[in-house]
PDB file of C-alpha atoms in Angstrom:
ATOM      1  CA  MET A  65      -3.892   3.297  19.330  1.00  0.00           C
ATOM      2  CA  PRO A  66      -4.342   5.255  16.418  1.00  0.00           C
ATOM      3  CA  LYS A  67      -7.712   6.400  15.444  1.00  0.00           C
ATOM      4  CA  LEU A  68      -9.455   4.581  13.171  1.00  0.00           C
ATOM      5  CA  LEU A  69     -12.113   6.487  11.371  1.00  0.00           C
ATOM      6  CA  ALA A  70     -16.044   5.872  11.067  1.00  0.00           C
ATOM      7  CA  VAL A  71     -16.469   4.303   7.862  1.00  0.00           C
ATOM      8  CA  ARG A  72     -18.773   1.313   7.338  1.00  0.00           C
ATOM      9  CA  HIS A  73     -17.029   0.081   4.278  1.00  0.00           C
ATOM     10  CA  ALA A  74     -12.792   0.323   4.806  1.00  0.00           C
ATOM     11  CA  GLU A  75     -10.749  -1.481   6.842  1.00  0.00           C
ATOM     12  CA  ASN A  76      -7.347  -0.908   8.275  1.00  0.00           C
ATOM     13  CA  LEU A  77      -8.429   2.974   7.403  1.00  0.00           C
ATOM     14  CA  ARG A  78      -7.132   5.196  10.524  1.00  0.00           C
ATOM     15  CA  GLU A  79      -5.077   8.473  11.221  1.00  0.00           C
ATOM     16  CA  LEU A  80      -1.323   8.698  11.479  1.00  0.00           C
ATOM     17  CA  GLY A  81      -2.773  12.028  13.818  1.00  0.00           C
ATOM     18  CA  GLY A  82      -2.350  12.530  17.477  1.00  0.00           C
ATOM     19  CA  TYR A  83       1.484  10.696  17.642  1.00  0.00           C
ATOM     20  CA  GLU A  84       3.830  12.672  19.956  1.00  0.00           C
ATOM     21  CA  THR A  85       7.228  13.076  18.875  1.00  0.00           C
ATOM     22  CA  LYS A  86      10.823  12.522  20.258  1.00  0.00           C
ATOM     23  CA  ASP A  87       9.700  16.727  21.714  1.00  0.00           C
ATOM     24  CA  GLY A  88       6.733  16.744  23.346  1.00  0.00           C
ATOM     25  CA  ARG A  89       5.042  18.007  19.295  1.00  0.00           C
ATOM     26  CA  LYS A  90       1.886  15.713  18.456  1.00  0.00           C
ATOM     27  CA  VAL A  91       1.172  14.873  15.031  1.00  0.00           C
ATOM     28  CA  ALA A  92      -1.987  16.907  13.306  1.00  0.00           C
ATOM     29  CA  HIS A  93      -4.914  14.994  13.134  1.00  0.00           C
ATOM     30  CA  ARG A  94      -7.087  15.610   9.443  1.00  0.00           C
ATOM     31  CA  LYS A  95      -3.866  15.037   7.803  1.00  0.00           C
ATOM     32  CA  LEU A  96      -2.815  12.223   7.481  1.00  0.00           C
ATOM     33  CA  ILE A  97      -4.378   8.801   6.732  1.00  0.00           C
ATOM     34  CA  ARG A  98      -2.954   5.342   5.877  1.00  0.00           C
ATOM     35  CA  SER A  99      -5.649   2.418   4.721  1.00  0.00           C
ATOM     36  CA  ALA A 100      -6.550  -0.045   3.091  1.00  0.00           C
ATOM     37  CA  SER A 101      -8.359  -0.388  -0.824  1.00  0.00           C
ATOM     38  CA  ILE A 102     -11.374   1.751  -0.388  1.00  0.00           C
ATOM     39  CA  ASN A 103     -13.303   0.696  -3.452  1.00  0.00           C
ATOM     40  CA  HIS A 104     -16.736  -0.254  -1.219  1.00  0.00           C
ATOM     41  CA  LEU A 105     -16.638   3.092  -0.252  1.00  0.00           C
ATOM     42  CA  ASP A 106     -20.681   3.990  -0.114  1.00  0.00           C
ATOM     43  CA  THR A 107     -22.278   7.132  -0.728  1.00  0.00           C
ATOM     44  CA  GLN A 108     -22.266   7.637   3.349  1.00  0.00           C
ATOM     45  CA  ASP A 109     -18.271   6.711   3.690  1.00  0.00           C
ATOM     46  CA  LYS A 110     -17.419   9.142   0.775  1.00  0.00           C
ATOM     47  CA  ASN A 111     -19.496  12.106   2.139  1.00  0.00           C
ATOM     48  CA  TYR A 112     -18.222  11.290   5.481  1.00  0.00           C
ATOM     49  CA  LEU A 113     -14.550  11.448   4.753  1.00  0.00           C
ATOM     50  CA  SER A 114     -15.209  14.506   2.404  1.00  0.00           C
ATOM     51  CA  GLU A 115     -16.133  16.204   5.517  1.00  0.00           C
ATOM     52  CA  TYR A 116     -13.546  14.843   7.359  1.00  0.00           C
ATOM     53  CA  GLY A 117     -11.145  17.466   4.447  1.00  0.00           C
ATOM     54  CA  ILE A 118      -9.744  14.391   2.124  1.00  0.00           C
ATOM     55  CA  LYS A 119      -8.328  16.335  -0.974  1.00  0.00           C
ATOM     56  CA  LYS A 120      -5.546  14.059  -2.051  1.00  0.00           C
ATOM     57  CA  VAL A 121      -6.183  10.632  -2.923  1.00  0.00           C
ATOM     58  CA  VAL A 122      -2.780   8.721  -2.884  1.00  0.00           C
ATOM     59  CA  ASP A 123      -2.736   5.044  -4.257  1.00  0.00           C
ATOM     60  CA  PHE A 124       0.207   2.846  -4.514  1.00  0.00           C
ATOM     61  CA  ARG A 125      -1.275  -0.378  -6.453  1.00  0.00           C
ATOM     62  CA  SER A 126      -0.569  -1.747  -9.320  1.00  0.00           C
ATOM     63  CA  LEU A 127      -1.841  -0.981 -12.240  1.00  0.00           C
ATOM     64  CA  GLU A 128      -3.691  -4.146 -12.593  1.00  0.00           C
ATOM     65  CA  GLU A 129      -4.821  -3.834  -8.668  1.00  0.00           C
ATOM     66  CA  ARG A 130      -6.548  -0.637  -9.570  1.00  0.00           C
ATOM     67  CA  ASN A 131      -8.386  -1.496 -12.745  1.00  0.00           C
ATOM     68  CA  VAL A 132      -9.842  -4.494 -10.946  1.00  0.00           C
ATOM     69  CA  GLN A 133     -10.610  -2.750  -7.617  1.00  0.00           C
ATOM     70  CA  PRO A 134     -10.952   0.617  -8.896  1.00  0.00           C
ATOM     71  CA  ASP A 135     -11.029   3.710  -5.657  1.00  0.00           C
ATOM     72  CA  GLN A 136     -14.976   4.940  -5.136  1.00  0.00           C
ATOM     73  CA  GLU A 137     -14.164   8.704  -6.028  1.00  0.00           C
ATOM     74  CA  ILE A 138     -14.280  11.208  -2.955  1.00  0.00           C
ATOM     75  CA  PRO A 139     -16.159  14.233  -3.975  1.00  0.00           C
ATOM     76  CA  GLU A 140     -13.665  17.266  -4.049  1.00  0.00           C
ATOM     77  CA  ALA A 141     -10.601  14.635  -3.948  1.00  0.00           C
ATOM     78  CA  LYS A 142      -8.061  14.594  -6.276  1.00  0.00           C
ATOM     79  CA  ASN A 143      -7.450  10.275  -6.662  1.00  0.00           C
ATOM     80  CA  ILE A 144      -3.570  10.447  -7.927  1.00  0.00           C
ATOM     81  CA  PHE A 145      -2.058   7.174  -9.602  1.00  0.00           C
ATOM     82  CA  LEU A 146       1.294   6.454  -7.966  1.00  0.00           C
ATOM     83  CA  PRO A 147       1.987   2.726  -8.162  1.00  0.00           C
ATOM     84  CA  ILE A 148       4.897   1.836  -6.562  1.00  0.00           C
ATOM     85  CA  PHE A 149       6.484  -0.910  -8.217  1.00  0.00           C
ATOM     86  CA  PRO A 150       7.303  -0.245 -11.476  1.00  0.00           C
ATOM     87  CA  ILE A 151       4.615  -0.705 -14.079  1.00  0.00           C
ATOM     88  CA  LYS A 152       5.682  -4.303 -15.280  1.00  0.00           C
ATOM     89  CA  GLU A 153       6.227  -6.438 -11.849  1.00  0.00           C
ATOM     90  CA  THR A 154       9.578  -8.329 -11.957  1.00  0.00           C
ATOM     91  CA  GLU A 155       9.196 -11.787 -10.960  1.00  0.00           C
ATOM     92  CA  THR A 156      10.654 -11.608  -7.281  1.00  0.00           C
ATOM     93  CA  ALA A 157       9.092  -8.144  -5.858  1.00  0.00           C
ATOM     94  CA  SER A 158       5.511  -7.635  -6.011  1.00  0.00           C
ATOM     95  CA  ALA A 159       3.682  -6.656  -2.881  1.00  0.00           C
ATOM     96  CA  SER A 160       0.368  -7.378  -5.027  1.00  0.00           C
ATOM     97  CA  PRO A 161      -2.320 -10.306  -2.967  1.00  0.00           C
ATOM     98  CA  LYS A 162      -3.768 -11.268  -5.711  1.00  0.00           C
ATOM     99  CA  LYS A 163      -0.267 -11.715  -7.226  1.00  0.00           C
ATOM    100  CA  MET A 164       1.785 -13.388  -4.199  1.00  0.00           C
ATOM    101  CA  MET A 165      -1.154 -16.035  -4.338  1.00  0.00           C
ATOM    102  CA  GLN A 166      -0.721 -17.018  -7.555  1.00  0.00           C
ATOM    103  CA  ARG A 167       2.660 -17.155  -6.755  1.00  0.00           C
ATOM    104  CA  MET A 168       2.283 -19.720  -3.478  1.00  0.00           C
ATOM    105  CA  GLN A 169       0.201 -21.742  -5.689  1.00  0.00           C
ATOM    106  CA  ASP A 170       3.000 -22.076  -7.729  1.00  0.00           C
ATOM    107  CA  GLY A 171       5.069 -22.798  -5.110  1.00  0.00           C
ATOM    108  CA  GLU A 172       6.991 -19.712  -3.658  1.00  0.00           C
ATOM    109  CA  ASP A 173       6.599 -19.088  -0.697  1.00  0.00           C
ATOM    110  CA  ALA A 174       4.875 -16.398   0.432  1.00  0.00           C
ATOM    111  CA  LEU A 175       7.140 -14.973   3.741  1.00  0.00           C
ATOM    112  CA  GLN A 176       9.954 -15.015   1.227  1.00  0.00           C
ATOM    113  CA  GLN A 177       7.809 -13.106  -0.922  1.00  0.00           C
ATOM    114  CA  MET A 178       7.674 -10.446   1.978  1.00  0.00           C
ATOM    115  CA  VAL A 179      10.978  -9.725   2.664  1.00  0.00           C
ATOM    116  CA  GLU A 180      12.011  -9.874  -1.771  1.00  0.00           C
ATOM    117  CA  VAL A 181       9.224  -7.189  -0.908  1.00  0.00           C
ATOM    118  CA  TYR A 182      10.531  -5.600   1.504  1.00  0.00           C
ATOM    119  CA  LYS A 183      14.169  -5.855   0.644  1.00  0.00           C
ATOM    120  CA  HIS A 184      13.005  -3.713  -3.076  1.00  0.00           C
ATOM    121  CA  PHE A 185      11.729  -0.778  -0.362  1.00  0.00           C
ATOM    122  CA  VAL A 186      15.185  -0.309  -0.017  1.00  0.00           C
ATOM    123  CA  THR A 187      17.817  -0.951  -2.739  1.00  0.00           C
ATOM    124  CA  ASP A 188      14.805  -0.607  -6.143  1.00  0.00           C
ATOM    125  CA  THR A 189      15.912   2.521  -7.450  1.00  0.00           C
ATOM    126  CA  HIS A 190      12.089   3.220  -9.403  1.00  0.00           C
ATOM    127  CA  VAL A 191      10.441   2.135  -6.061  1.00  0.00           C
ATOM    128  CA  ARG A 192      12.048   4.937  -3.805  1.00  0.00           C
ATOM    129  CA  GLY A 193      11.748   7.653  -6.808  1.00  0.00           C
ATOM    130  CA  GLN A 194       8.287   6.683  -5.943  1.00  0.00           C
ATOM    131  CA  TYR A 195       8.284   7.146  -2.437  1.00  0.00           C
ATOM    132  CA  ARG A 196      10.081  10.521  -3.487  1.00  0.00           C
ATOM    133  CA  LYS A 197       6.863  11.737  -5.332  1.00  0.00           C
ATOM    134  CA  PHE A 198       4.637  10.583  -2.478  1.00  0.00           C
ATOM    135  CA  PHE A 199       6.723  12.767  -0.213  1.00  0.00           C
ATOM    136  CA  ASP A 200       5.956  15.832  -2.648  1.00  0.00           C
ATOM    137  CA  LEU A 201       2.277  15.405  -2.799  1.00  0.00           C
ATOM    138  CA  VAL A 202       2.738  15.652   0.998  1.00  0.00           C
ATOM    139  CA  LEU A 203       4.786  18.806   1.275  1.00  0.00           C
ATOM    140  CA  ASP A 204       2.818  20.018  -1.135  1.00  0.00           C
ATOM    141  CA  ASN A 205      -0.819  19.372   1.120  1.00  0.00           C
ATOM    142  CA  GLU A 206      -0.124  22.716   2.975  1.00  0.00           C
ATOM    143  CA  GLY A 207      -4.227  24.434   3.520  1.00  0.00           C
ATOM    144  CA  THR A 208      -5.377  23.625   7.192  1.00  0.00           C
ATOM    145  CA  ASP A 209      -8.354  21.565   5.902  1.00  0.00           C
ATOM    146  CA  GLU A 210      -6.842  19.161   3.997  1.00  0.00           C
ATOM    147  CA  SER A 211      -5.930  15.668   4.380  1.00  0.00           C
ATOM    148  CA  LEU A 212      -4.216  13.462   2.153  1.00  0.00           C
ATOM    149  CA  LEU A 213      -5.069   9.657   2.418  1.00  0.00           C
ATOM    150  CA  PHE A 214      -2.576   6.835   0.861  1.00  0.00           C
ATOM    151  CA  HIS A 215      -3.667   3.469   0.414  1.00  0.00           C
ATOM    152  CA  CYS A 216      -2.734  -0.021  -0.801  1.00  0.00           C
ATOM    153  CA  THR A 217      -4.818  -3.071  -0.925  1.00  0.00           C
ATOM    154  CA  ALA A 218      -3.805  -4.673   2.650  1.00  0.00           C
ATOM    155  CA  GLY A 219      -2.831  -0.991   3.589  1.00  0.00           C
ATOM    156  CA  LYS A 220      -0.119  -3.182   5.253  1.00  0.00           C
ATOM    157  CA  ASP A 221       3.343  -3.262   3.594  1.00  0.00           C
ATOM    158  CA  ARG A 222       3.845  -0.120   0.515  1.00  0.00           C
ATOM    159  CA  THR A 223       1.127   1.922   2.966  1.00  0.00           C
ATOM    160  CA  GLY A 224       3.082   0.385   6.021  1.00  0.00           C
ATOM    161  CA  PHE A 225       6.499   0.923   4.389  1.00  0.00           C
ATOM    162  CA  ALA A 226       5.815   4.865   3.368  1.00  0.00           C
ATOM    163  CA  ALA A 227       3.975   5.752   7.062  1.00  0.00           C
ATOM    164  CA  ILE A 228       7.630   4.688   8.855  1.00  0.00           C
ATOM    165  CA  LEU A 229       9.121   7.143   6.194  1.00  0.00           C
ATOM    166  CA  LEU A 230       7.138   9.941   7.091  1.00  0.00           C
ATOM    167  CA  LEU A 231       6.958   9.074  11.230  1.00  0.00           C
ATOM    168  CA  ASN A 232      10.108   9.107  11.132  1.00  0.00           C
ATOM    169  CA  CYS A 233      10.975  12.743   9.206  1.00  0.00           C
ATOM    170  CA  LEU A 234       8.455  14.213  11.715  1.00  0.00           C
ATOM    171  CA  ASP A 235      10.686  12.935  15.008  1.00  0.00           C
ATOM    172  CA  VAL A 236       8.040  10.043  16.090  1.00  0.00           C
ATOM    173  CA  ASP A 237      10.461   7.246  18.067  1.00  0.00           C
ATOM    174  CA  SER A 238      11.568   4.492  16.994  1.00  0.00           C
ATOM    175  CA  GLU A 239       9.258   2.287  18.898  1.00  0.00           C
ATOM    176  CA  THR A 240       5.512   3.998  18.490  1.00  0.00           C
ATOM    177  CA  ILE A 241       6.156   3.416  14.580  1.00  0.00           C
ATOM    178  CA  VAL A 242       6.128  -0.211  14.700  1.00  0.00           C
ATOM    179  CA  GLN A 243       3.461   0.126  17.555  1.00  0.00           C
ATOM    180  CA  ASP A 244       1.595   1.994  14.015  1.00  0.00           C
ATOM    181  CA  TYR A 245       3.197  -0.339  11.813  1.00  0.00           C
ATOM    182  CA  MET A 246       2.082  -3.569  13.502  1.00  0.00           C
ATOM    183  CA  ALA A 247      -1.414  -2.146  13.860  1.00  0.00           C
ATOM    184  CA  THR A 248      -2.607  -3.623  11.476  1.00  0.00           C
ATOM    185  CA  ASN A 249      -2.263  -7.074  12.332  1.00  0.00           C
ATOM    186  CA  ARG A 250      -5.875  -5.693  15.153  1.00  0.00           C
ATOM    187  CA  TYR A 251      -7.256  -4.648  11.790  1.00  0.00           C
ATOM    188  CA  LEU A 252      -7.101  -6.669   9.255  1.00  0.00           C
ATOM    189  CA  LYS A 253      -8.097  -9.368  10.976  1.00  0.00           C
ATOM    190  CA  LYS A 254     -12.078 -10.186  10.064  1.00  0.00           C
ATOM    191  CA  VAL A 255     -10.246 -10.244   6.633  1.00  0.00           C
ATOM    192  CA  ILE A 256      -7.335 -12.568   6.777  1.00  0.00           C
ATOM    193  CA  GLN A 257     -10.484 -14.575   8.648  1.00  0.00           C
ATOM    194  CA  GLU A 258     -12.905 -14.382   5.748  1.00  0.00           C
ATOM    195  CA  MET A 259      -9.450 -14.985   3.302  1.00  0.00           C
ATOM    196  CA  TYR A 260      -8.978 -18.803   5.637  1.00  0.00           C
ATOM    197  CA  LYS A 261     -12.151 -19.373   5.077  1.00  0.00           C
ATOM    198  CA  LYS A 262     -12.308 -19.447   1.487  1.00  0.00           C
ATOM    199  CA  ALA A 263      -9.319 -21.123   0.666  1.00  0.00           C
ATOM    200  CA  GLU A 264     -10.487 -23.740   2.771  1.00  0.00           C
ATOM    201  CA  LEU A 265     -13.799 -23.865   1.197  1.00  0.00           C
ATOM    202  CA  ALA A 266     -11.576 -24.031  -2.355  1.00  0.00           C
ATOM    203  CA  GLY A 267      -9.044 -27.083  -0.577  1.00  0.00           C
ATOM    204  CA  LEU A 268      -6.072 -24.851  -0.908  1.00  0.00           C
ATOM    205  CA  PRO A 269      -3.230 -26.959   1.280  1.00  0.00           C
ATOM    206  CA  ALA A 270      -2.042 -26.132   4.574  1.00  0.00           C
ATOM    207  CA  GLU A 271       0.535 -24.517   3.297  1.00  0.00           C
ATOM    208  CA  SER A 272      -1.468 -21.892   1.511  1.00  0.00           C
ATOM    209  CA  LEU A 273      -3.137 -21.564   4.777  1.00  0.00           C
ATOM    210  CA  HIS A 274       0.135 -20.734   6.954  1.00  0.00           C
ATOM    211  CA  GLY A 275       1.634 -18.031   3.234  1.00  0.00           C
ATOM    212  CA  ILE A 276      -2.366 -16.682   3.563  1.00  0.00           C
ATOM    213  CA  GLU A 277      -0.736 -14.973   7.434  1.00  0.00           C
ATOM    214  CA  ASP A 278       2.487 -14.327   6.036  1.00  0.00           C
ATOM    215  CA  MET A 279       1.051 -12.774   2.825  1.00  0.00           C
ATOM    216  CA  MET A 280      -1.961 -11.069   5.156  1.00  0.00           C
ATOM    217  CA  SER A 281       0.078  -9.969   8.482  1.00  0.00           C
ATOM    218  CA  ALA A 282       3.243  -7.101   9.733  1.00  0.00           C
ATOM    219  CA  LYS A 283       5.593  -8.817  10.319  1.00  0.00           C
ATOM    220  CA  GLU A 284       8.790  -7.625  12.616  1.00  0.00           C
ATOM    221  CA  VAL A 285      10.397  -9.483  10.595  1.00  0.00           C
ATOM    222  CA  TYR A 286       9.775  -7.370   7.346  1.00  0.00           C
ATOM    223  CA  LEU A 287      10.133  -4.282   9.121  1.00  0.00           C
ATOM    224  CA  GLN A 288      14.227  -5.787   9.671  1.00  0.00           C
ATOM    225  CA  THR A 289      14.735  -7.315   6.321  1.00  0.00           C
ATOM    226  CA  SER A 290      14.120  -3.204   5.236  1.00  0.00           C
ATOM    227  CA  PHE A 291      16.193  -1.494   8.371  1.00  0.00           C
ATOM    228  CA  GLU A 292      19.070  -4.371   8.349  1.00  0.00           C
ATOM    229  CA  GLN A 293      18.974  -3.635   3.950  1.00  0.00           C
ATOM    230  CA  ILE A 294      19.436   0.340   5.354  1.00  0.00           C
ATOM    231  CA  LYS A 295      21.768  -0.398   7.335  1.00  0.00           C
ATOM    232  CA  GLU A 296      24.053  -1.898   4.546  1.00  0.00           C
ATOM    233  CA  HIS A 297      23.719   0.771   3.025  1.00  0.00           C
ATOM    234  CA  TYR A 298      23.186   4.317   4.115  1.00  0.00           C
ATOM    235  CA  GLY A 299      23.960   3.632   7.678  1.00  0.00           C
ATOM    236  CA  THR A 300      20.950   4.637   8.994  1.00  0.00           C
ATOM    237  CA  VAL A 301      17.330   5.377   8.176  1.00  0.00           C
ATOM    238  CA  ALA A 302      17.436   9.639   8.709  1.00  0.00           C
ATOM    239  CA  GLN A 303      20.528   8.613   5.907  1.00  0.00           C
ATOM    240  CA  PHE A 304      18.237   6.451   4.213  1.00  0.00           C
ATOM    241  CA  ILE A 305      15.414   9.927   3.640  1.00  0.00           C
ATOM    242  CA  HIS A 306      18.013  12.262   3.316  1.00  0.00           C
ATOM    243  CA  GLU A 307      19.573   9.939   0.393  1.00  0.00           C
ATOM    244  CA  GLY A 308      17.978   7.657  -0.654  1.00  0.00           C
ATOM    245  CA  ILE A 309      14.219   8.737  -1.129  1.00  0.00           C
ATOM    246  CA  GLY A 310      15.881  12.356  -1.249  1.00  0.00           C
ATOM    247  CA  VAL A 311      14.184  14.284   1.182  1.00  0.00           C
ATOM    248  CA  SER A 312      16.870  17.072   1.940  1.00  0.00           C
ATOM    249  CA  ALA A 313      17.026  18.626   5.870  1.00  0.00           C
ATOM    250  CA  PRO A 314      15.048  21.750   4.509  1.00  0.00           C
ATOM    251  CA  GLU A 315      12.501  19.715   3.284  1.00  0.00           C
ATOM    252  CA  ILE A 316      12.127  17.885   6.633  1.00  0.00           C
ATOM    253  CA  LYS A 317      11.733  20.767   8.550  1.00  0.00           C
ATOM    254  CA  ASP A 318       8.458  22.088   6.174  1.00  0.00           C
ATOM    255  CA  LEU A 319       7.026  18.654   6.710  1.00  0.00           C
ATOM    256  CA  GLN A 320       7.158  19.603  10.650  1.00  0.00           C
ATOM    257  CA  LYS A 321       5.913  23.088   9.816  1.00  0.00           C
ATOM    258  CA  ILE A 322       2.733  21.122   8.301  1.00  0.00           C
ATOM    259  CA  TYR A 323       1.998  18.120  10.399  1.00  0.00           C
ATOM    260  CA  LEU A 324       3.274  18.961  13.963  1.00  0.00           C
ATOM    261  CA  LEU A 325       1.270  20.600  16.494  1.00  0.00           C
TER     262      LEU A 325
END
């Protein structure tokens, strides 16, 4: 089970450390941390994360999300803005919950919106280029006391796909990778319930309530969408990481040296 970090004012903030690889090694702790938004961190949270070793924070959100809910600065950590989708997001793919809600209110199906997001993770040249930049940052995270935290708004889609790529490079088995992705549902349960209550109080119709679940839940059908695109265009996840993202075999060896025990 993923290790949640002891912060009080952020959701889904957890370690990738501790997962076992196919050859029996383990992903190092205090190196790779995934999270939802960190705009509500208090001083205690920030000091805890600083002492935990966070030296880089990578923000995958859109410019609008970042401006509306700016990250709380963690002492001694560099904050890097790396929006996964183009600044001017297309009409067919946005992982911003606010934009998705707006489109739901305009009659667009939330499930289909999510499917489009997971297609774009594979097919969109800009998106793949941003994940390549993310790998550059991960490869530069060599110090023994340095942790890198990467996040979006829910810590589910843009962040979840990044974790899938990383764990694949670190030779973690596919079942464990899917379990890590699906674990978000446990850690966002309270957030989803609060969104439901607000939506009900606002008088949103039943379809919109179902849409909240589709928008905020990790679902295997979303992953399957990406995997089908990968199979069609690249053959295997390994080939996608190599050809689509541009991570070379020597770089994967470097990642394993940095992150595996």
